Amino acid sequence: MEPEVKKKNEVWEWSKALLIAFGLAAIIRFFFFTPIVVDGESMMPTLEHGDRMIVNKIGYTVGDPERFDIIVFHAPEEKDYIKRVIGLPGDHVAYEDDQLYINGEAVEEPYLDSYKEGITGTLTEDFTLEDITNKSTIPEGYVFVMGDNRRASKDSRHIGIVPMEEVIGSTNFVFWPMAEAGVVN
């Protein structure tokens, strides 16, 4: 085989391999996973401003969100928010004396324990679902979300319940900064 033909074949093979790699990367990013950067302090202490995370975009196409999942969704302000699912369809949500009540039952939020220790007063002001939505329960196809930093979070208490069609996916893996890389609860 002539050296020039061999060189052309090699260039063509490398070009095909790169095209396939970029194509697969684009498909994976568009349909399955995407990176996101935490913007703000509404999820502190669980997530810090600037944390980089991976969003699982396919999880809710095959399943439903669970209470306390961390999700990413399109907010009314043309921005993506990262919040924690507190209420699911059919739930009645209320807060009283810094205690979460779902359907009248007290529910523990262990991810807030370290944050509650360092503050004076309550972390979460009292409210009921009716105060926010004029509904007694969360309708099908919606979730009630809150940030972990309740004093500085714009969440369902302000923007209302979140339609599932606005949910991009769930996230629980920080990949940057390296010192904080890992799974979050």
mmCIF file of N, CA, C and O in Angstrom, residues 3-103:
data_model
loop_
_atom_site.group_PDB
_atom_site.id
_atom_site.type_symbol
_atom_site.label_atom_id
_atom_site.label_comp_id
_atom_site.label_asym_id
_atom_site.label_seq_id
_atom_site.Cartn_x
_atom_site.Cartn_y
_atom_site.Cartn_z
ATOM 1 N N PRO A 3 2.295 4.884 0.875
ATOM 2 C CA PRO A 3 2.276 5.645 2.133
ATOM 3 C C PRO A 3 1.200 6.730 2.161
ATOM 4 O O PRO A 3 0.604 6.994 3.200
ATOM 5 N N GLU A 4 0.930 7.366 1.010
ATOM 6 C CA GLU A 4 -0.065 8.443 0.976
ATOM 7 C C GLU A 4 -1.471 7.888 1.211
ATOM 8 O O GLU A 4 -2.275 8.477 1.929
ATOM 9 N N VAL A 5 -1.794 6.755 0.616
ATOM 10 C CA VAL A 5 -3.098 6.125 0.796
ATOM 11 C C VAL A 5 -3.252 5.663 2.237
ATOM 12 O O VAL A 5 -4.311 5.830 2.858
ATOM 13 N N LYS A 6 -2.201 5.099 2.802
ATOM 14 C CA LYS A 6 -2.233 4.644 4.193
ATOM 15 C C LYS A 6 -2.484 5.827 5.127
ATOM 16 O O LYS A 6 -3.260 5.738 6.074
ATOM 17 N N LYS A 7 -1.833 6.959 4.847
ATOM 18 C CA LYS A 7 -2.002 8.157 5.675
ATOM 19 C C LYS A 7 -3.433 8.677 5.565
ATOM 20 O O LYS A 7 -4.043 9.065 6.560
ATOM 21 N N LYS A 8 -4.027 8.666 4.356
ATOM 22 C CA LYS A 8 -5.405 9.121 4.165
ATOM 23 C C LYS A 8 -6.372 8.220 4.928
ATOM 24 O O LYS A 8 -7.314 8.696 5.542
ATOM 25 N N ASN A 9 -6.155 6.908 4.885
ATOM 26 C CA ASN A 9 -7.009 5.971 5.614
ATOM 27 C C ASN A 9 -6.930 6.206 7.113
ATOM 28 O O ASN A 9 -7.934 6.145 7.821
ATOM 29 N N GLU A 10 -5.735 6.450 7.596
ATOM 30 C CA GLU A 10 -5.542 6.697 9.021
ATOM 31 C C GLU A 10 -6.253 7.975 9.452
ATOM 32 O O GLU A 10 -6.930 8.013 10.488
ATOM 33 N N VAL A 11 -6.152 9.033 8.673
ATOM 34 C CA VAL A 11 -6.834 10.299 8.977
ATOM 35 C C VAL A 11 -8.341 10.085 8.962
ATOM 36 O O VAL A 11 -9.061 10.567 9.838
ATOM 37 N N TRP A 12 -8.834 9.337 7.962
ATOM 38 C CA TRP A 12 -10.262 9.070 7.872
ATOM 39 C C TRP A 12 -10.746 8.256 9.085
ATOM 40 O O TRP A 12 -11.797 8.546 9.655
ATOM 41 N N GLU A 13 -10.005 7.264 9.510
ATOM 42 C CA GLU A 13 -10.372 6.442 10.663
ATOM 43 C C GLU A 13 -10.406 7.287 11.945
ATOM 44 O O GLU A 13 -11.322 7.152 12.752
ATOM 45 N N TRP A 14 -9.428 8.142 12.142
ATOM 46 C CA TRP A 14 -9.400 9.024 13.312
ATOM 47 C C TRP A 14 -10.579 9.999 13.258
ATOM 48 O O TRP A 14 -11.217 10.278 14.272
ATOM 49 N N SER A 15 -10.870 10.534 12.090
ATOM 50 C CA SER A 15 -11.994 11.468 11.935
ATOM 51 C C SER A 15 -13.304 10.780 12.285
ATOM 52 O O SER A 15 -14.147 11.363 12.987
ATOM 53 N N LYS A 16 -13.511 9.557 11.797
ATOM 54 C CA LYS A 16 -14.730 8.815 12.119
ATOM 55 C C LYS A 16 -14.830 8.560 13.625
ATOM 56 O O LYS A 16 -15.896 8.722 14.216
ATOM 57 N N ALA A 17 -13.721 8.159 14.228
ATOM 58 C CA ALA A 17 -13.728 7.886 15.664
ATOM 59 C C ALA A 17 -14.081 9.135 16.463
ATOM 60 O O ALA A 17 -14.867 9.079 17.418
ATOM 61 N N LEU A 18 -13.516 10.273 16.088
ATOM 62 C CA LEU A 18 -13.818 11.525 16.787
ATOM 63 C C LEU A 18 -15.272 11.943 16.582
ATOM 64 O O LEU A 18 -15.934 12.391 17.522
ATOM 65 N N LEU A 19 -15.771 11.802 15.363
ATOM 66 C CA LEU A 19 -17.175 12.130 15.090
ATOM 67 C C LEU A 19 -18.116 11.259 15.919
ATOM 68 O O LEU A 19 -19.088 11.752 16.498
ATOM 69 N N ILE A 20 -17.839 9.988 16.000
ATOM 70 C CA ILE A 20 -18.660 9.085 16.794
ATOM 71 C C ILE A 20 -18.579 9.457 18.275
ATOM 72 O O ILE A 20 -19.597 9.511 18.974
ATOM 73 N N ALA A 21 -17.391 9.747 18.756
ATOM 74 C CA ALA A 21 -17.220 10.125 20.172
ATOM 75 C C ALA A 21 -17.979 11.399 20.498
ATOM 76 O O ALA A 21 -18.691 11.468 21.514
ATOM 77 N N PHE A 22 -17.859 12.432 19.638
ATOM 78 C CA PHE A 22 -18.584 13.683 19.878
ATOM 79 C C PHE A 22 -20.092 13.467 19.776
ATOM 80 O O PHE A 22 -20.859 14.030 20.551
ATOM 81 N N GLY A 23 -20.520 12.648 18.833
ATOM 82 C CA GLY A 23 -21.943 12.347 18.686
ATOM 83 C C GLY A 23 -22.503 11.653 19.918
ATOM 84 O O GLY A 23 -23.571 12.018 20.417
ATOM 85 N N LEU A 24 -21.791 10.649 20.405
ATOM 86 C CA LEU A 24 -22.229 9.953 21.619
ATOM 87 C C LEU A 24 -22.251 10.889 22.818
ATOM 88 O O LEU A 24 -23.187 10.846 23.627
ATOM 89 N N ALA A 25 -21.238 11.727 22.943
ATOM 90 C CA ALA A 25 -21.200 12.686 24.055
ATOM 91 C C ALA A 25 -22.391 13.635 23.988
ATOM 92 O O ALA A 25 -23.020 13.936 25.015
ATOM 93 N N ALA A 26 -22.725 14.105 22.799
ATOM 94 C CA ALA A 26 -23.864 15.015 22.641
ATOM 95 C C ALA A 26 -25.176 14.316 22.992
ATOM 96 O O ALA A 26 -26.033 14.882 23.677
ATOM 97 N N ILE A 27 -25.341 13.080 22.548
ATOM 98 C CA ILE A 27 -26.561 12.324 22.848
ATOM 99 C C ILE A 27 -26.679 12.087 24.353
ATOM 100 O O ILE A 27 -27.748 12.287 24.940
ATOM 101 N N ILE A 28 -25.601 11.673 24.979
ATOM 102 C CA ILE A 28 -25.620 11.435 26.427
ATOM 103 C C ILE A 28 -25.956 12.715 27.175
ATOM 104 O O ILE A 28 -26.789 12.726 28.073
ATOM 105 N N ARG A 29 -25.325 13.821 26.796
ATOM 106 C CA ARG A 29 -25.571 15.091 27.489
ATOM 107 C C ARG A 29 -27.001 15.578 27.275
ATOM 108 O O ARG A 29 -27.645 16.089 28.174
ATOM 109 N N PHE A 30 -27.518 15.437 26.064
ATOM 110 C CA PHE A 30 -28.851 15.952 25.753
ATOM 111 C C PHE A 30 -29.956 15.101 26.367
ATOM 112 O O PHE A 30 -30.946 15.629 26.855
ATOM 113 N N PHE A 31 -29.807 13.777 26.348
ATOM 114 C CA PHE A 31 -30.884 12.900 26.769
ATOM 115 C C PHE A 31 -30.726 12.276 28.152
ATOM 116 O O PHE A 31 -31.711 11.918 28.787
ATOM 117 N N PHE A 32 -29.505 12.089 28.639
ATOM 118 C CA PHE A 32 -29.317 11.299 29.854
ATOM 119 C C PHE A 32 -28.779 12.083 31.051
ATOM 120 O O PHE A 32 -29.343 12.027 32.123
ATOM 121 N N PHE A 33 -27.682 12.760 30.890
ATOM 122 C CA PHE A 33 -27.035 13.469 31.992
ATOM 123 C C PHE A 33 -26.563 14.831 31.517
ATOM 124 O O PHE A 33 -26.206 14.991 30.358
ATOM 125 N N THR A 34 -26.539 15.785 32.436
ATOM 126 C CA THR A 34 -26.016 17.101 32.099
ATOM 127 C C THR A 34 -25.390 17.714 33.353
ATOM 128 O O THR A 34 -25.853 17.448 34.462
ATOM 129 N N PRO A 35 -24.357 18.506 33.189
ATOM 130 C CA PRO A 35 -23.782 19.171 34.368
ATOM 131 C C PRO A 35 -24.580 20.430 34.722
ATOM 132 O O PRO A 35 -25.245 21.022 33.867
ATOM 133 N N ILE A 36 -24.519 20.806 35.983
ATOM 134 C CA ILE A 36 -25.140 22.050 36.438
ATOM 135 C C ILE A 36 -24.271 22.635 37.541
ATOM 136 O O ILE A 36 -23.611 21.899 38.275
ATOM 137 N N VAL A 37 -24.280 23.953 37.641
ATOM 138 C CA VAL A 37 -23.523 24.655 38.675
ATOM 139 C C VAL A 37 -24.512 25.231 39.678
ATOM 140 O O VAL A 37 -25.488 25.882 39.299
ATOM 141 N N VAL A 38 -24.276 24.979 40.963
ATOM 142 C CA VAL A 38 -25.124 25.522 42.028
ATOM 143 C C VAL A 38 -24.896 27.032 42.076
ATOM 144 O O VAL A 38 -23.769 27.493 42.209
ATOM 145 N N ASP A 39 -25.999 27.783 41.941
ATOM 146 C CA ASP A 39 -25.924 29.235 41.919
ATOM 147 C C ASP A 39 -26.673 29.777 43.138
ATOM 148 O O ASP A 39 -27.899 29.737 43.183
ATOM 149 N N GLY A 40 -25.935 30.237 44.126
ATOM 150 C CA GLY A 40 -26.565 30.797 45.311
ATOM 151 C C GLY A 40 -26.390 29.917 46.530
ATOM 152 O O GLY A 40 -25.723 28.888 46.487
ATOM 153 N N GLU A 41 -27.035 30.332 47.615
ATOM 154 C CA GLU A 41 -26.850 29.670 48.903
ATOM 155 C C GLU A 41 -28.123 29.003 49.416
ATOM 156 O O GLU A 41 -28.206 28.641 50.577
ATOM 157 N N SER A 42 -29.109 28.811 48.548
ATOM 158 C CA SER A 42 -30.395 28.291 49.015
ATOM 159 C C SER A 42 -30.356 26.830 49.451
ATOM 160 O O SER A 42 -31.257 26.382 50.138
ATOM 161 N N MET A 43 -29.325 26.092 49.074
ATOM 162 C CA MET A 43 -29.236 24.685 49.469
ATOM 163 C C MET A 43 -28.151 24.431 50.503
ATOM 164 O O MET A 43 -27.820 23.285 50.793
ATOM 165 N N MET A 44 -27.574 25.511 51.069
ATOM 166 C CA MET A 44 -26.569 25.327 52.105
ATOM 167 C C MET A 44 -27.229 24.733 53.341
ATOM 168 O O MET A 44 -28.390 25.013 53.591
ATOM 169 N N PRO A 45 -26.593 23.942 54.118
ATOM 170 C CA PRO A 45 -25.202 23.521 54.039
ATOM 171 C C PRO A 45 -24.967 22.302 53.144
ATOM 172 O O PRO A 45 -23.842 21.888 52.948
ATOM 173 N N THR A 46 -26.029 21.723 52.579
ATOM 174 C CA THR A 46 -25.883 20.525 51.754
ATOM 175 C C THR A 46 -25.055 20.803 50.513
ATOM 176 O O THR A 46 -24.150 20.037 50.181
ATOM 177 N N LEU A 47 -25.369 21.891 49.812
ATOM 178 C CA LEU A 47 -24.652 22.273 48.596
ATOM 179 C C LEU A 47 -24.147 23.696 48.745
ATOM 180 O O LEU A 47 -24.848 24.555 49.278
ATOM 181 N N GLU A 48 -22.952 23.933 48.254
ATOM 182 C CA GLU A 48 -22.328 25.255 48.327
ATOM 183 C C GLU A 48 -22.432 25.957 46.978
ATOM 184 O O GLU A 48 -22.467 25.310 45.928
ATOM 185 N N HIS A 49 -22.437 27.284 47.013
ATOM 186 C CA HIS A 49 -22.400 28.073 45.783
ATOM 187 C C HIS A 49 -21.169 27.662 44.969
ATOM 188 O O HIS A 49 -20.067 27.582 45.493
ATOM 189 N N GLY A 50 -21.371 27.366 43.702
ATOM 190 C CA GLY A 50 -20.264 26.989 42.829
ATOM 191 C C GLY A 50 -20.037 25.491 42.710
ATOM 192 O O GLY A 50 -19.256 25.061 41.860
ATOM 193 N N ASP A 51 -20.713 24.677 43.538
ATOM 194 C CA ASP A 51 -20.587 23.224 43.379
ATOM 195 C C ASP A 51 -21.055 22.846 41.982
ATOM 196 O O ASP A 51 -22.034 23.382 41.471
ATOM 197 N N ARG A 52 -20.352 21.903 41.381
ATOM 198 C CA ARG A 52 -20.744 21.394 40.075
ATOM 199 C C ARG A 52 -21.273 19.980 40.263
ATOM 200 O O ARG A 52 -20.646 19.150 40.897
ATOM 201 N N MET A 53 -22.455 19.745 39.669
ATOM 202 C CA MET A 53 -23.157 18.481 39.875
ATOM 203 C C MET A 53 -23.571 17.866 38.547
ATOM 204 O O MET A 53 -23.624 18.551 37.533
ATOM 205 N N ILE A 54 -23.907 16.583 38.594
ATOM 206 C CA ILE A 54 -24.431 15.871 37.436
ATOM 207 C C ILE A 54 -25.934 15.679 37.646
ATOM 208 O O ILE A 54 -26.368 15.211 38.699
ATOM 209 N N VAL A 55 -26.740 16.059 36.638
ATOM 210 C CA VAL A 55 -28.188 15.890 36.693
ATOM 211 C C VAL A 55 -28.566 14.649 35.897
ATOM 212 O O VAL A 55 -28.212 14.521 34.728
ATOM 213 N N ASN A 56 -29.291 13.724 36.539
ATOM 214 C CA ASN A 56 -29.804 12.525 35.890
ATOM 215 C C ASN A 56 -31.131 12.889 35.240
ATOM 216 O O ASN A 56 -32.131 13.080 35.919
ATOM 217 N N LYS A 57 -31.143 12.978 33.921
ATOM 218 C CA LYS A 57 -32.334 13.417 33.197
ATOM 219 C C LYS A 57 -33.326 12.298 32.898
ATOM 220 O O LYS A 57 -34.450 12.572 32.501
ATOM 221 N N ILE A 58 -32.924 11.047 33.072
ATOM 222 C CA ILE A 58 -33.819 9.951 32.701
ATOM 223 C C ILE A 58 -34.514 9.308 33.896
ATOM 224 O O ILE A 58 -35.457 8.558 33.721
ATOM 225 N N GLY A 59 -34.088 9.619 35.093
ATOM 226 C CA GLY A 59 -34.633 8.959 36.282
ATOM 227 C C GLY A 59 -36.133 9.072 36.425
ATOM 228 O O GLY A 59 -36.807 8.103 36.772
ATOM 229 N N TYR A 60 -36.701 10.236 36.145
ATOM 230 C CA TYR A 60 -38.135 10.419 36.335
ATOM 231 C C TYR A 60 -38.951 10.054 35.108
ATOM 232 O O TYR A 60 -40.179 10.098 35.155
ATOM 233 N N THR A 61 -38.311 9.659 34.018
ATOM 234 C CA THR A 61 -39.076 9.121 32.896
ATOM 235 C C THR A 61 -39.441 7.671 33.157
ATOM 236 O O THR A 61 -40.382 7.161 32.572
ATOM 237 N N VAL A 62 -38.686 7.012 34.028
ATOM 238 C CA VAL A 62 -38.971 5.616 34.370
ATOM 239 C C VAL A 62 -39.465 5.464 35.808
ATOM 240 O O VAL A 62 -39.849 4.378 36.211
ATOM 241 N N GLY A 63 -39.460 6.530 36.581
ATOM 242 C CA GLY A 63 -39.909 6.467 37.969
ATOM 243 C C GLY A 63 -40.421 7.815 38.431
ATOM 244 O O GLY A 63 -40.446 8.776 37.667
ATOM 245 N N ASP A 64 -40.830 7.870 39.665
ATOM 246 C CA ASP A 64 -41.365 9.098 40.246
ATOM 247 C C ASP A 64 -40.392 9.645 41.278
ATOM 248 O O ASP A 64 -39.605 8.894 41.861
ATOM 249 N N PRO A 65 -40.474 10.944 41.547
ATOM 250 C CA PRO A 65 -39.600 11.498 42.581
ATOM 251 C C PRO A 65 -39.982 10.943 43.954
ATOM 252 O O PRO A 65 -41.121 10.556 44.185
ATOM 253 N N GLU A 66 -38.993 10.905 44.812
ATOM 254 C CA GLU A 66 -39.219 10.487 46.190
ATOM 255 C C GLU A 66 -38.995 11.687 47.102
ATOM 256 O O GLU A 66 -38.272 12.617 46.750
ATOM 257 N N ARG A 67 -39.622 11.634 48.272
ATOM 258 C CA ARG A 67 -39.456 12.712 49.234
ATOM 259 C C ARG A 67 -37.975 12.868 49.573
ATOM 260 O O ARG A 67 -37.271 11.891 49.756
ATOM 261 N N PHE A 68 -37.515 14.095 49.588
ATOM 262 C CA PHE A 68 -36.154 14.516 49.908
ATOM 263 C C PHE A 68 -35.160 14.341 48.763
ATOM 264 O O PHE A 68 -33.981 14.605 48.941
ATOM 265 N N ASP A 69 -35.613 13.907 47.569
ATOM 266 C CA ASP A 69 -34.738 13.946 46.394
ATOM 267 C C ASP A 69 -34.329 15.391 46.150
ATOM 268 O O ASP A 69 -35.123 16.318 46.382
ATOM 269 N N ILE A 70 -33.130 15.594 45.655
ATOM 270 C CA ILE A 70 -32.703 16.922 45.213
ATOM 271 C C ILE A 70 -32.929 16.958 43.707
ATOM 272 O O ILE A 70 -32.425 16.103 42.979
ATOM 273 N N ILE A 71 -33.734 17.937 43.265
ATOM 274 C CA ILE A 71 -34.095 18.013 41.854
ATOM 275 C C ILE A 71 -33.675 19.346 41.253
ATOM 276 O O ILE A 71 -33.452 20.328 41.965
ATOM 277 N N VAL A 72 -33.609 19.358 39.933
ATOM 278 C CA VAL A 72 -33.358 20.574 39.161
ATOM 279 C C VAL A 72 -34.590 20.788 38.295
ATOM 280 O O VAL A 72 -35.085 19.843 37.662
ATOM 281 N N PHE A 73 -35.099 22.021 38.267
ATOM 282 C CA PHE A 73 -36.294 22.305 37.482
ATOM 283 C C PHE A 73 -36.223 23.711 36.901
ATOM 284 O O PHE A 73 -35.478 24.557 37.375
ATOM 285 N N HIS A 74 -37.020 23.918 35.841
ATOM 286 C CA HIS A 74 -37.137 25.237 35.233
ATOM 287 C C HIS A 74 -38.072 26.072 36.107
ATOM 288 O O HIS A 74 -39.238 25.718 36.282
ATOM 289 N N ALA A 75 -37.568 27.161 36.641
ATOM 290 C CA ALA A 75 -38.367 28.041 37.497
ATOM 291 C C ALA A 75 -39.057 29.096 36.634
ATOM 292 O O ALA A 75 -38.681 29.318 35.487
ATOM 293 N N PRO A 76 -40.074 29.763 37.195
ATOM 294 C CA PRO A 76 -40.799 30.777 36.426
ATOM 295 C C PRO A 76 -39.915 31.922 35.909
ATOM 296 O O PRO A 76 -40.251 32.548 34.922
ATOM 297 N N GLU A 77 -38.784 32.175 36.549
ATOM 298 C CA GLU A 77 -37.919 33.291 36.146
ATOM 299 C C GLU A 77 -36.978 32.931 35.000
ATOM 300 O O GLU A 77 -35.944 33.569 34.823
ATOM 301 N N GLU A 78 -37.311 31.882 34.219
ATOM 302 C CA GLU A 78 -36.441 31.444 33.113
ATOM 303 C C GLU A 78 -35.060 31.048 33.632
ATOM 304 O O GLU A 78 -34.042 31.312 33.006
ATOM 305 N N LYS A 79 -35.040 30.433 34.798
ATOM 306 C CA LYS A 79 -33.809 30.020 35.441
ATOM 307 C C LYS A 79 -34.015 28.608 35.963
ATOM 308 O O LYS A 79 -35.142 28.213 36.228
ATOM 309 N N ASP A 80 -32.942 27.849 36.094
ATOM 310 C CA ASP A 80 -33.046 26.512 36.675
ATOM 311 C C ASP A 80 -32.720 26.582 38.155
ATOM 312 O O ASP A 80 -31.737 27.199 38.553
ATOM 313 N N TYR A 81 -33.572 25.951 38.972
ATOM 314 C CA TYR A 81 -33.397 25.923 40.417
ATOM 315 C C TYR A 81 -33.024 24.515 40.862
ATOM 316 O O TYR A 81 -33.451 23.529 40.255
ATOM 317 N N ILE A 82 -32.272 24.441 41.960
ATOM 318 C CA ILE A 82 -31.961 23.183 42.623
ATOM 319 C C ILE A 82 -32.622 23.243 43.999
ATOM 320 O O ILE A 82 -32.310 24.132 44.791
ATOM 321 N N LYS A 83 -33.534 22.317 44.262
ATOM 322 C CA LYS A 83 -34.253 22.281 45.541
ATOM 323 C C LYS A 83 -34.503 20.837 45.945
ATOM 324 O O LYS A 83 -34.311 19.911 45.186
ATOM 325 N N ARG A 84 -35.009 20.677 47.152
ATOM 326 C CA ARG A 84 -35.308 19.359 47.701
ATOM 327 C C ARG A 84 -36.821 19.129 47.654
ATOM 328 O O ARG A 84 -37.601 20.002 48.016
ATOM 329 N N VAL A 85 -37.237 17.940 47.211
ATOM 330 C CA VAL A 85 -38.654 17.581 47.184
ATOM 331 C C VAL A 85 -39.104 17.341 48.626
ATOM 332 O O VAL A 85 -38.555 16.500 49.331
ATOM 333 N N ILE A 86 -40.109 18.091 49.047
ATOM 334 C CA ILE A 86 -40.663 17.949 50.391
ATOM 335 C C ILE A 86 -42.031 17.264 50.325
ATOM 336 O O ILE A 86 -42.324 16.372 51.092
ATOM 337 N N GLY A 87 -42.865 17.695 49.391
ATOM 338 C CA GLY A 87 -44.205 17.139 49.274
ATOM 339 C C GLY A 87 -44.450 16.506 47.923
ATOM 340 O O GLY A 87 -44.035 17.032 46.892
ATOM 341 N N LEU A 88 -45.154 15.373 47.940
ATOM 342 C CA LEU A 88 -45.493 14.618 46.730
ATOM 343 C C LEU A 88 -46.993 14.734 46.467
ATOM 344 O O LEU A 88 -47.752 15.170 47.340
ATOM 345 N N PRO A 89 -47.447 14.325 45.278
ATOM 346 C CA PRO A 89 -48.888 14.385 44.995
ATOM 347 C C PRO A 89 -49.701 13.673 46.069
ATOM 348 O O PRO A 89 -49.354 12.574 46.521
ATOM 349 N N GLY A 90 -50.774 14.341 46.498
ATOM 350 C CA GLY A 90 -51.639 13.793 47.541
ATOM 351 C C GLY A 90 -51.246 14.195 48.946
ATOM 352 O O GLY A 90 -52.009 13.976 49.889
ATOM 353 N N ASP A 91 -50.066 14.795 49.114
ATOM 354 C CA ASP A 91 -49.587 15.194 50.446
ATOM 355 C C ASP A 91 -50.172 16.537 50.875
ATOM 356 O O ASP A 91 -50.379 17.434 50.059
ATOM 357 N N HIS A 92 -50.376 16.666 52.172
ATOM 358 C CA HIS A 92 -50.615 17.966 52.792
ATOM 359 C C HIS A 92 -49.327 18.319 53.524
ATOM 360 O O HIS A 92 -48.806 17.517 54.302
ATOM 361 N N VAL A 93 -48.787 19.503 53.260
ATOM 362 C CA VAL A 93 -47.519 19.938 53.841
ATOM 363 C C VAL A 93 -47.778 21.091 54.808
ATOM 364 O O VAL A 93 -48.527 22.015 54.482
ATOM 365 N N ALA A 94 -47.147 21.033 55.974
ATOM 366 C CA ALA A 94 -47.238 22.131 56.944
ATOM 367 C C ALA A 94 -45.943 22.182 57.743
ATOM 368 O O ALA A 94 -45.231 21.183 57.881
ATOM 369 N N TYR A 95 -45.648 23.365 58.240
ATOM 370 C CA TYR A 95 -44.508 23.574 59.123
ATOM 371 C C TYR A 95 -45.009 24.295 60.358
ATOM 372 O O TYR A 95 -45.737 25.272 60.254
ATOM 373 N N GLU A 96 -44.615 23.792 61.537
ATOM 374 C CA GLU A 96 -44.997 24.434 62.783
ATOM 375 C C GLU A 96 -43.874 24.251 63.789
ATOM 376 O O GLU A 96 -43.418 23.130 64.025
ATOM 377 N N ASP A 97 -43.426 25.350 64.373
ATOM 378 C CA ASP A 97 -42.345 25.334 65.364
ATOM 379 C C ASP A 97 -41.115 24.586 64.858
ATOM 380 O O ASP A 97 -40.554 23.735 65.546
ATOM 381 N N ASP A 98 -40.728 24.881 63.619
ATOM 382 C CA ASP A 98 -39.542 24.301 62.985
ATOM 383 C C ASP A 98 -39.652 22.787 62.783
ATOM 384 O O ASP A 98 -38.656 22.095 62.672
ATOM 385 N N GLN A 99 -40.867 22.271 62.708
ATOM 386 C CA GLN A 99 -41.105 20.840 62.493
ATOM 387 C C GLN A 99 -41.938 20.668 61.222
ATOM 388 O O GLN A 99 -42.971 21.305 61.063
ATOM 389 N N LEU A 100 -41.478 19.790 60.330
ATOM 390 C CA LEU A 100 -42.208 19.456 59.111
ATOM 391 C C LEU A 100 -43.295 18.437 59.419
ATOM 392 O O LEU A 100 -43.043 17.447 60.120
ATOM 393 N N TYR A 101 -44.494 18.699 58.894
ATOM 394 C CA TYR A 101 -45.602 17.757 59.015
ATOM 395 C C TYR A 101 -46.098 17.415 57.617
ATOM 396 O O TYR A 101 -46.417 18.299 56.823
ATOM 397 N N ILE A 102 -46.134 16.119 57.329
ATOM 398 C CA ILE A 102 -46.692 15.631 56.079
ATOM 399 C C ILE A 102 -47.931 14.826 56.440
ATOM 400 O O ILE A 102 -47.844 13.848 57.195
ATOM 401 N N ASN A 103 -49.075 15.273 55.935
ATOM 402 C CA ASN A 103 -50.352 14.612 56.227
ATOM 403 C C ASN A 103 -50.576 14.466 57.729
ATOM 404 O O ASN A 103 -51.071 13.454 58.208
#
